[in-house]
């Protein structure tokens, strides 16, 4: 016991002596940071049977709930139970292997789990990460395989008139080779930004794993910011652009400016600065939801530029519905041009419960009428990252073949 | 009014229709994410006089407090006041320009501000970011200047026996030039990891700004993970390494393994994969606290390898105190070798209130006795990122001159 106490004391001393910032001590911090501290709160604790125990130390709270992405239905929460030391606990599951978000609610107000440092951001919302290992999440895990490099790069946009930030994945081996690589432009949905496919889509992990299993060709993946009024994700926006953020609104999504910028700014930047194969057979574009809308706009406006395209959870949307012009006829004409251009793979994925399911049916009808071939993947579930990670896992192996 | 309502409705519809994941609605989410929603909670709101209003919607809470890094003393918190709609509010300041962390406490338990998506992580602790612009924080801001590229790179460590993750900053222009660059190896403190200098140290912003003002030479900055049992920051650790994390303890900090790995694994990796000037005149190493300890070990064990070194908030620590060997005599011998090697710049920074101040005095005494020249910078304050950002801002311009 004395030895244990000495060990704890040494750890605490060293944590302070060798560099943790000295700030106000508080319980959440002490419990979260001191690895050997006896009162350490462990949360989440994943048990071998994939049940999970969540814990929060909150002696003065009168209610603590948890909401997790595995819970069915809207607004679902479960209540934790309090013991006599003020520790709230609940054990849930077993849970299916997945990459989940969750958060607590203390007296009804959202609070992240202070014992879990790993967070994912979806738009303006942060949640804690719960990663349940297993077959279905195997591709999303960081495994002991060769890893690609993820770079945050700023590029000048002549179309939008300001510098913008994008994330670029270069595959394992890129730095050591002289080879040229194909490029996938991977687009996020509304509310997202250039971090979405990295943080929520696990794009780097999925590709690292698929490439190491020789199931996908080594490729560069370019993850842009699809909001034409934004330069970058929250926290990275230059001061000068704050007025643009204020001006962000629905009109910008259907302005066509992002799509134009991708073609005129991003593709040339990538083809100049990276070792890439600069022709249609080595260019792919794919996106989810708003990014699927962007993808459709990009491939129909630029037939012959991309041989591969993926449209996830998005169908034909007549912009008339949103105060724009009736674009049905124009779209159909572009579909004919796309067909004439001989696109190699047009991949569509949608969940049976997706609220945009009907728009996907409409899109397929147009493609069928115009005899434009496509691969259709219908999954369970709806408009969720569960599906988008799955679709990306299935689409990536089909590219550049 | 009808037009406003239509606008709000359109925004909400588009947010859903064009790609936000459909999950349970909850108040925090609705208020945080819908830009035109009338009940939107804005927090923090920075006023022109640099006072700041913080707001949290928590109708069922009986107490909401805030703790911020600008507050003096340990454990300082201020109470927010509740109005009849359940919105808690406080206005604080005016605050000095700085890059601060803060968080709320709901009924005494920590909760991040759901209206503020920008978070910084210090070890296992997450806090919201509050950035007050002004003279003193000007170098920390993301400005409309050319930006370097930040890359997360995995490298094989032969010394430690596993792949490890590091962050590499390449300066603006690196991609477009054929020039070779000098390299700074920048080391974090205990509890930190390869993200610390990026997220908390604002190293990329400081260098972007100094370089654009021609106050620092364009340089590559390599930010490693200084915990020899870790492969990577939380969330990036491969599954295979979990046992190593469990084993993390004080012994690892003074094992010398990280220092050995930096010299044998990291420097050769960088000099092979990047366009760098591979000699002592273009190599610098600097670190804070534990990273200062590592820096001292690296330069004394490898005299002639680095012409520039920075030691922040760290002095001479006899490892005897922590159960290691008495290293005083050995250290003094290495100091003689370091002096003989002709190191160009040895920079020491420490705050007057730093709890390691005495160790810095001891270090300076040893250097003085052995006639090893150094630059000494004594600042106000203590063992904080306020000081480490400041020191980095002052040290970077002195490197590679």
mmCIF file with all atom_site columns, C-alpha atoms in Angstrom, chain B residues 119-252:
data_model
loop_
_atom_site.group_PDB
_atom_site.id
_atom_site.type_symbol
_atom_site.label_atom_id
_atom_site.label_alt_id
_atom_site.label_comp_id
_atom_site.label_asym_id
_atom_site.label_entity_id
_atom_site.label_seq_id
_atom_site.pdbx_PDB_ins_code
_atom_site.Cartn_x
_atom_site.Cartn_y
_atom_site.Cartn_z
_atom_site.occupancy
_atom_site.B_iso_or_equiv
_atom_site.pdbx_formal_charge
_atom_site.auth_seq_id
_atom_site.auth_comp_id
_atom_site.auth_asym_id
_atom_site.auth_atom_id
_atom_site.pdbx_PDB_model_num
ATOM 1   C CA . UNK B 1 119 ? -12.439 23.242 -28.602 1.00 0.00 ? 119 UNK B CA 1
ATOM 2   C CA . UNK B 1 120 ? -8.857  22.728 -27.535 1.00 0.00 ? 120 UNK B CA 1
ATOM 3   C CA . UNK B 1 121 ? -7.551  19.627 -25.852 1.00 0.00 ? 121 UNK B CA 1
ATOM 4   C CA . UNK B 1 122 ? -4.827  19.727 -23.198 1.00 0.00 ? 122 UNK B CA 1
ATOM 5   C CA . UNK B 1 123 ? -3.928  16.135 -22.421 1.00 0.00 ? 123 UNK B CA 1
ATOM 6   C CA . UNK B 1 124 ? -7.215  14.469 -21.544 1.00 0.00 ? 124 UNK B CA 1
ATOM 7   C CA . UNK B 1 125 ? -9.051  17.712 -20.880 1.00 0.00 ? 125 UNK B CA 1
ATOM 8   C CA . UNK B 1 126 ? -11.164 19.552 -23.435 1.00 0.00 ? 126 UNK B CA 1
ATOM 9   C CA . UNK B 1 127 ? -12.112 23.210 -23.086 1.00 0.00 ? 127 UNK B CA 1
ATOM 10  C CA . UNK B 1 128 ? -13.837 25.728 -25.285 1.00 0.00 ? 128 UNK B CA 1
ATOM 11  C CA . UNK B 1 129 ? -11.683 28.291 -27.031 1.00 0.00 ? 129 UNK B CA 1
ATOM 12  C CA . UNK B 1 130 ? -12.130 32.023 -26.504 1.00 0.00 ? 130 UNK B CA 1
ATOM 13  C CA . UNK B 1 131 ? -9.937  34.095 -28.761 1.00 0.00 ? 131 UNK B CA 1
ATOM 14  C CA . UNK B 1 132 ? -9.680  37.780 -27.888 1.00 0.00 ? 132 UNK B CA 1
ATOM 15  C CA . UNK B 1 133 ? -8.052  39.670 -30.716 1.00 0.00 ? 133 UNK B CA 1
ATOM 16  C CA . UNK B 1 134 ? -5.540  42.404 -30.138 1.00 0.00 ? 134 UNK B CA 1
ATOM 17  C CA . UNK B 1 135 ? -1.873  43.249 -30.027 1.00 0.00 ? 135 UNK B CA 1
ATOM 18  C CA . UNK B 1 136 ? -0.745  40.470 -27.742 1.00 0.00 ? 136 UNK B CA 1
ATOM 19  C CA . UNK B 1 137 ? -2.655  37.727 -29.554 1.00 0.00 ? 137 UNK B CA 1
ATOM 20  C CA . UNK B 1 138 ? -2.016  39.044 -33.049 1.00 0.00 ? 138 UNK B CA 1
ATOM 21  C CA . UNK B 1 139 ? 0.600   36.400 -33.848 1.00 0.00 ? 139 UNK B CA 1
ATOM 22  C CA . UNK B 1 140 ? -1.771  33.615 -32.735 1.00 0.00 ? 140 UNK B CA 1
ATOM 23  C CA . UNK B 1 141 ? -4.563  34.590 -35.129 1.00 0.00 ? 141 UNK B CA 1
ATOM 24  C CA . UNK B 1 142 ? -5.304  32.928 -38.452 1.00 0.00 ? 142 UNK B CA 1
ATOM 25  C CA . UNK B 1 143 ? -4.722  35.886 -40.717 1.00 0.00 ? 143 UNK B CA 1
ATOM 26  C CA . UNK B 1 144 ? -5.064  36.442 -44.417 1.00 0.00 ? 144 UNK B CA 1
ATOM 27  C CA . UNK B 1 145 ? -1.413  35.617 -45.090 1.00 0.00 ? 145 UNK B CA 1
ATOM 28  C CA . UNK B 1 146 ? 0.149   32.655 -46.896 1.00 0.00 ? 146 UNK B CA 1
ATOM 29  C CA . UNK B 1 147 ? -0.319  29.526 -44.789 1.00 0.00 ? 147 UNK B CA 1
ATOM 30  C CA . UNK B 1 148 ? 2.005   26.593 -44.371 1.00 0.00 ? 148 UNK B CA 1
ATOM 31  C CA . UNK B 1 149 ? 0.824   23.004 -44.676 1.00 0.00 ? 149 UNK B CA 1
ATOM 32  C CA . UNK B 1 150 ? 0.232   20.900 -41.562 1.00 0.00 ? 150 UNK B CA 1
ATOM 33  C CA . UNK B 1 151 ? 0.632   17.162 -42.089 1.00 0.00 ? 151 UNK B CA 1
ATOM 34  C CA . UNK B 1 152 ? 0.028   14.244 -39.747 1.00 0.00 ? 152 UNK B CA 1
ATOM 35  C CA . UNK B 1 153 ? 2.663   11.675 -40.629 1.00 0.00 ? 153 UNK B CA 1
ATOM 36  C CA . UNK B 1 154 ? 3.318   8.182  -39.285 1.00 0.00 ? 154 UNK B CA 1
ATOM 37  C CA . UNK B 1 155 ? 6.920   7.041  -39.124 1.00 0.00 ? 155 UNK B CA 1
ATOM 38  C CA . UNK B 1 156 ? 8.506   3.767  -38.077 1.00 0.00 ? 156 UNK B CA 1
ATOM 39  C CA . UNK B 1 157 ? 10.445  3.924  -34.821 1.00 0.00 ? 157 UNK B CA 1
ATOM 40  C CA . UNK B 1 158 ? 13.217  1.375  -34.695 1.00 0.00 ? 158 UNK B CA 1
ATOM 41  C CA . UNK B 1 159 ? 14.098  2.500  -31.166 1.00 0.00 ? 159 UNK B CA 1
ATOM 42  C CA . UNK B 1 160 ? 10.590  2.031  -29.771 1.00 0.00 ? 160 UNK B CA 1
ATOM 43  C CA . UNK B 1 161 ? 9.505   -0.749 -32.099 1.00 0.00 ? 161 UNK B CA 1
ATOM 44  C CA . UNK B 1 162 ? 6.260   0.687  -33.455 1.00 0.00 ? 162 UNK B CA 1
ATOM 45  C CA . UNK B 1 163 ? 4.820   3.287  -35.820 1.00 0.00 ? 163 UNK B CA 1
ATOM 46  C CA . UNK B 1 164 ? 4.347   6.724  -34.305 1.00 0.00 ? 164 UNK B CA 1
ATOM 47  C CA . UNK B 1 165 ? 2.486   9.853  -35.343 1.00 0.00 ? 165 UNK B CA 1
ATOM 48  C CA . UNK B 1 166 ? 3.938   13.348 -35.651 1.00 0.00 ? 166 UNK B CA 1
ATOM 49  C CA . UNK B 1 167 ? 2.761   16.700 -36.985 1.00 0.00 ? 167 UNK B CA 1
ATOM 50  C CA . UNK B 1 168 ? 4.894   18.451 -39.563 1.00 0.00 ? 168 UNK B CA 1
ATOM 51  C CA . UNK B 1 169 ? 4.565   22.083 -40.566 1.00 0.00 ? 169 UNK B CA 1
ATOM 52  C CA . UNK B 1 170 ? 6.038   23.002 -43.929 1.00 0.00 ? 170 UNK B CA 1
ATOM 53  C CA . UNK B 1 171 ? 6.234   26.750 -44.519 1.00 0.00 ? 171 UNK B CA 1
ATOM 54  C CA . UNK B 1 172 ? 4.331   28.686 -47.202 1.00 0.00 ? 172 UNK B CA 1
ATOM 55  C CA . UNK B 1 173 ? 6.042   28.181 -50.538 1.00 0.00 ? 173 UNK B CA 1
ATOM 56  C CA . UNK B 1 174 ? 7.550   24.787 -49.694 1.00 0.00 ? 174 UNK B CA 1
ATOM 57  C CA . UNK B 1 175 ? 5.389   23.003 -52.292 1.00 0.00 ? 175 UNK B CA 1
ATOM 58  C CA . UNK B 1 176 ? 6.260   25.460 -55.050 1.00 0.00 ? 176 UNK B CA 1
ATOM 59  C CA . UNK B 1 177 ? 9.988   25.706 -54.482 1.00 0.00 ? 177 UNK B CA 1
ATOM 60  C CA . UNK B 1 178 ? 13.026  23.484 -54.890 1.00 0.00 ? 178 UNK B CA 1
ATOM 61  C CA . UNK B 1 179 ? 14.753  25.112 -51.936 1.00 0.00 ? 179 UNK B CA 1
ATOM 62  C CA . UNK B 1 180 ? 16.011  23.245 -48.887 1.00 0.00 ? 180 UNK B CA 1
ATOM 63  C CA . UNK B 1 181 ? 14.829  24.330 -45.446 1.00 0.00 ? 181 UNK B CA 1
ATOM 64  C CA . UNK B 1 182 ? 16.072  24.301 -41.862 1.00 0.00 ? 182 UNK B CA 1
ATOM 65  C CA . UNK B 1 183 ? 14.163  22.201 -39.314 1.00 0.00 ? 183 UNK B CA 1
ATOM 66  C CA . UNK B 1 184 ? 12.985  22.878 -35.780 1.00 0.00 ? 184 UNK B CA 1
ATOM 67  C CA . UNK B 1 185 ? 12.034  19.895 -33.609 1.00 0.00 ? 185 UNK B CA 1
ATOM 68  C CA . UNK B 1 186 ? 9.447   21.259 -31.167 1.00 0.00 ? 186 UNK B CA 1
ATOM 69  C CA . UNK B 1 187 ? 8.650   19.204 -28.069 1.00 0.00 ? 187 UNK B CA 1
ATOM 70  C CA . UNK B 1 188 ? 5.634   19.268 -25.739 1.00 0.00 ? 188 UNK B CA 1
ATOM 71  C CA . UNK B 1 189 ? 5.338   18.804 -21.967 1.00 0.00 ? 189 UNK B CA 1
ATOM 72  C CA . UNK B 1 190 ? 4.012   15.974 -19.794 1.00 0.00 ? 190 UNK B CA 1
ATOM 73  C CA . UNK B 1 191 ? 0.374   15.190 -20.473 1.00 0.00 ? 191 UNK B CA 1
ATOM 74  C CA . UNK B 1 192 ? 0.746   16.530 -24.002 1.00 0.00 ? 192 UNK B CA 1
ATOM 75  C CA . UNK B 1 193 ? 1.224   14.841 -27.335 1.00 0.00 ? 193 UNK B CA 1
ATOM 76  C CA . UNK B 1 194 ? 1.915   15.636 -30.996 1.00 0.00 ? 194 UNK B CA 1
ATOM 77  C CA . UNK B 1 195 ? -1.173  17.892 -31.121 1.00 0.00 ? 195 UNK B CA 1
ATOM 78  C CA . UNK B 1 196 ? -0.137  20.151 -28.228 1.00 0.00 ? 196 UNK B CA 1
ATOM 79  C CA . UNK B 1 197 ? 1.976   22.710 -30.094 1.00 0.00 ? 197 UNK B CA 1
ATOM 80  C CA . UNK B 1 198 ? -0.603  22.748 -32.898 1.00 0.00 ? 198 UNK B CA 1
ATOM 81  C CA . UNK B 1 199 ? -3.735  23.194 -30.786 1.00 0.00 ? 199 UNK B CA 1
ATOM 82  C CA . UNK B 1 200 ? -2.448  24.955 -27.693 1.00 0.00 ? 200 UNK B CA 1
ATOM 83  C CA . UNK B 1 201 ? 0.818   26.452 -28.896 1.00 0.00 ? 201 UNK B CA 1
ATOM 84  C CA . UNK B 1 202 ? -0.603  27.963 -32.115 1.00 0.00 ? 202 UNK B CA 1
ATOM 85  C CA . UNK B 1 203 ? 2.751   27.080 -33.679 1.00 0.00 ? 203 UNK B CA 1
ATOM 86  C CA . UNK B 1 204 ? 1.419   27.143 -37.263 1.00 0.00 ? 204 UNK B CA 1
ATOM 87  C CA . UNK B 1 205 ? -0.232  30.532 -36.844 1.00 0.00 ? 205 UNK B CA 1
ATOM 88  C CA . UNK B 1 206 ? 2.794   32.036 -35.108 1.00 0.00 ? 206 UNK B CA 1
ATOM 89  C CA . UNK B 1 207 ? 5.097   30.871 -37.886 1.00 0.00 ? 207 UNK B CA 1
ATOM 90  C CA . UNK B 1 208 ? 2.739   31.827 -40.731 1.00 0.00 ? 208 UNK B CA 1
ATOM 91  C CA . UNK B 1 209 ? 2.578   35.315 -39.256 1.00 0.00 ? 209 UNK B CA 1
ATOM 92  C CA . UNK B 1 210 ? 6.267   35.702 -38.394 1.00 0.00 ? 210 UNK B CA 1
ATOM 93  C CA . UNK B 1 211 ? 7.284   34.446 -41.837 1.00 0.00 ? 211 UNK B CA 1
ATOM 94  C CA . UNK B 1 212 ? 4.860   36.769 -43.626 1.00 0.00 ? 212 UNK B CA 1
ATOM 95  C CA . UNK B 1 213 ? 6.316   39.668 -41.632 1.00 0.00 ? 213 UNK B CA 1
ATOM 96  C CA . UNK B 1 214 ? 9.816   38.450 -42.547 1.00 0.00 ? 214 UNK B CA 1
ATOM 97  C CA . UNK B 1 215 ? 10.602  38.124 -38.846 1.00 0.00 ? 215 UNK B CA 1
ATOM 98  C CA . UNK B 1 216 ? 11.391  34.402 -39.005 1.00 0.00 ? 216 UNK B CA 1
ATOM 99  C CA . UNK B 1 217 ? 13.128  32.304 -41.623 1.00 0.00 ? 217 UNK B CA 1
ATOM 100 C CA . UNK B 1 218 ? 10.857  29.851 -43.417 1.00 0.00 ? 218 UNK B CA 1
ATOM 101 C CA . UNK B 1 219 ? 11.431  26.574 -41.594 1.00 0.00 ? 219 UNK B CA 1
ATOM 102 C CA . UNK B 1 220 ? 9.978   23.118 -41.199 1.00 0.00 ? 220 UNK B CA 1
ATOM 103 C CA . UNK B 1 221 ? 8.661   22.358 -37.709 1.00 0.00 ? 221 UNK B CA 1
ATOM 104 C CA . UNK B 1 222 ? 8.402   18.776 -36.509 1.00 0.00 ? 222 UNK B CA 1
ATOM 105 C CA . UNK B 1 223 ? 6.087   18.189 -33.562 1.00 0.00 ? 223 UNK B CA 1
ATOM 106 C CA . UNK B 1 224 ? 6.557   14.702 -32.157 1.00 0.00 ? 224 UNK B CA 1
ATOM 107 C CA . UNK B 1 225 ? 4.818   12.679 -29.467 1.00 0.00 ? 225 UNK B CA 1
ATOM 108 C CA . UNK B 1 226 ? 7.230   12.758 -26.524 1.00 0.00 ? 226 UNK B CA 1
ATOM 109 C CA . UNK B 1 227 ? 5.619   9.937  -24.539 1.00 0.00 ? 227 UNK B CA 1
ATOM 110 C CA . UNK B 1 228 ? 7.683   6.898  -25.452 1.00 0.00 ? 228 UNK B CA 1
ATOM 111 C CA . UNK B 1 229 ? 4.879   4.449  -24.686 1.00 0.00 ? 229 UNK B CA 1
ATOM 112 C CA . UNK B 1 230 ? 2.369   6.203  -26.922 1.00 0.00 ? 230 UNK B CA 1
ATOM 113 C CA . UNK B 1 231 ? 2.078   5.915  -30.666 1.00 0.00 ? 231 UNK B CA 1
ATOM 114 C CA . UNK B 1 232 ? -0.223  8.898  -31.021 1.00 0.00 ? 232 UNK B CA 1
ATOM 115 C CA . UNK B 1 233 ? -2.648  11.355 -29.424 1.00 0.00 ? 233 UNK B CA 1
ATOM 116 C CA . UNK B 1 234 ? -5.972  10.137 -27.966 1.00 0.00 ? 234 UNK B CA 1
ATOM 117 C CA . UNK B 1 235 ? -8.206  8.859  -30.747 1.00 0.00 ? 235 UNK B CA 1
ATOM 118 C CA . UNK B 1 236 ? -5.270  8.023  -33.025 1.00 0.00 ? 236 UNK B CA 1
ATOM 119 C CA . UNK B 1 237 ? -3.698  5.227  -31.023 1.00 0.00 ? 237 UNK B CA 1
ATOM 120 C CA . UNK B 1 238 ? -3.817  1.965  -32.989 1.00 0.00 ? 238 UNK B CA 1
ATOM 121 C CA . UNK B 1 239 ? -5.693  -0.798 -31.230 1.00 0.00 ? 239 UNK B CA 1
ATOM 122 C CA . UNK B 1 240 ? -2.528  -2.789 -30.856 1.00 0.00 ? 240 UNK B CA 1
ATOM 123 C CA . UNK B 1 241 ? -0.989  -0.218 -28.527 1.00 0.00 ? 241 UNK B CA 1
ATOM 124 C CA . UNK B 1 242 ? -3.586  -0.054 -25.788 1.00 0.00 ? 242 UNK B CA 1
ATOM 125 C CA . UNK B 1 243 ? -1.475  -2.027 -23.369 1.00 0.00 ? 243 UNK B CA 1
ATOM 126 C CA . UNK B 1 244 ? 1.328   0.470  -23.779 1.00 0.00 ? 244 UNK B CA 1
ATOM 127 C CA . UNK B 1 245 ? -1.026  3.283  -22.814 1.00 0.00 ? 245 UNK B CA 1
ATOM 128 C CA . UNK B 1 246 ? -2.024  1.387  -19.694 1.00 0.00 ? 246 UNK B CA 1
ATOM 129 C CA . UNK B 1 247 ? 1.639   0.999  -18.856 1.00 0.00 ? 247 UNK B CA 1
ATOM 130 C CA . UNK B 1 248 ? 2.307   4.725  -19.189 1.00 0.00 ? 248 UNK B CA 1
ATOM 131 C CA . UNK B 1 249 ? 3.938   5.957  -16.005 1.00 0.00 ? 249 UNK B CA 1
ATOM 132 C CA . UNK B 1 250 ? 6.640   8.202  -14.618 1.00 0.00 ? 250 UNK B CA 1
ATOM 133 C CA . UNK B 1 251 ? 9.474   5.841  -15.465 1.00 0.00 ? 251 UNK B CA 1
ATOM 134 C CA . UNK B 1 252 ? 8.881   6.365  -19.152 1.00 0.00 ? 252 UNK B CA 1
#
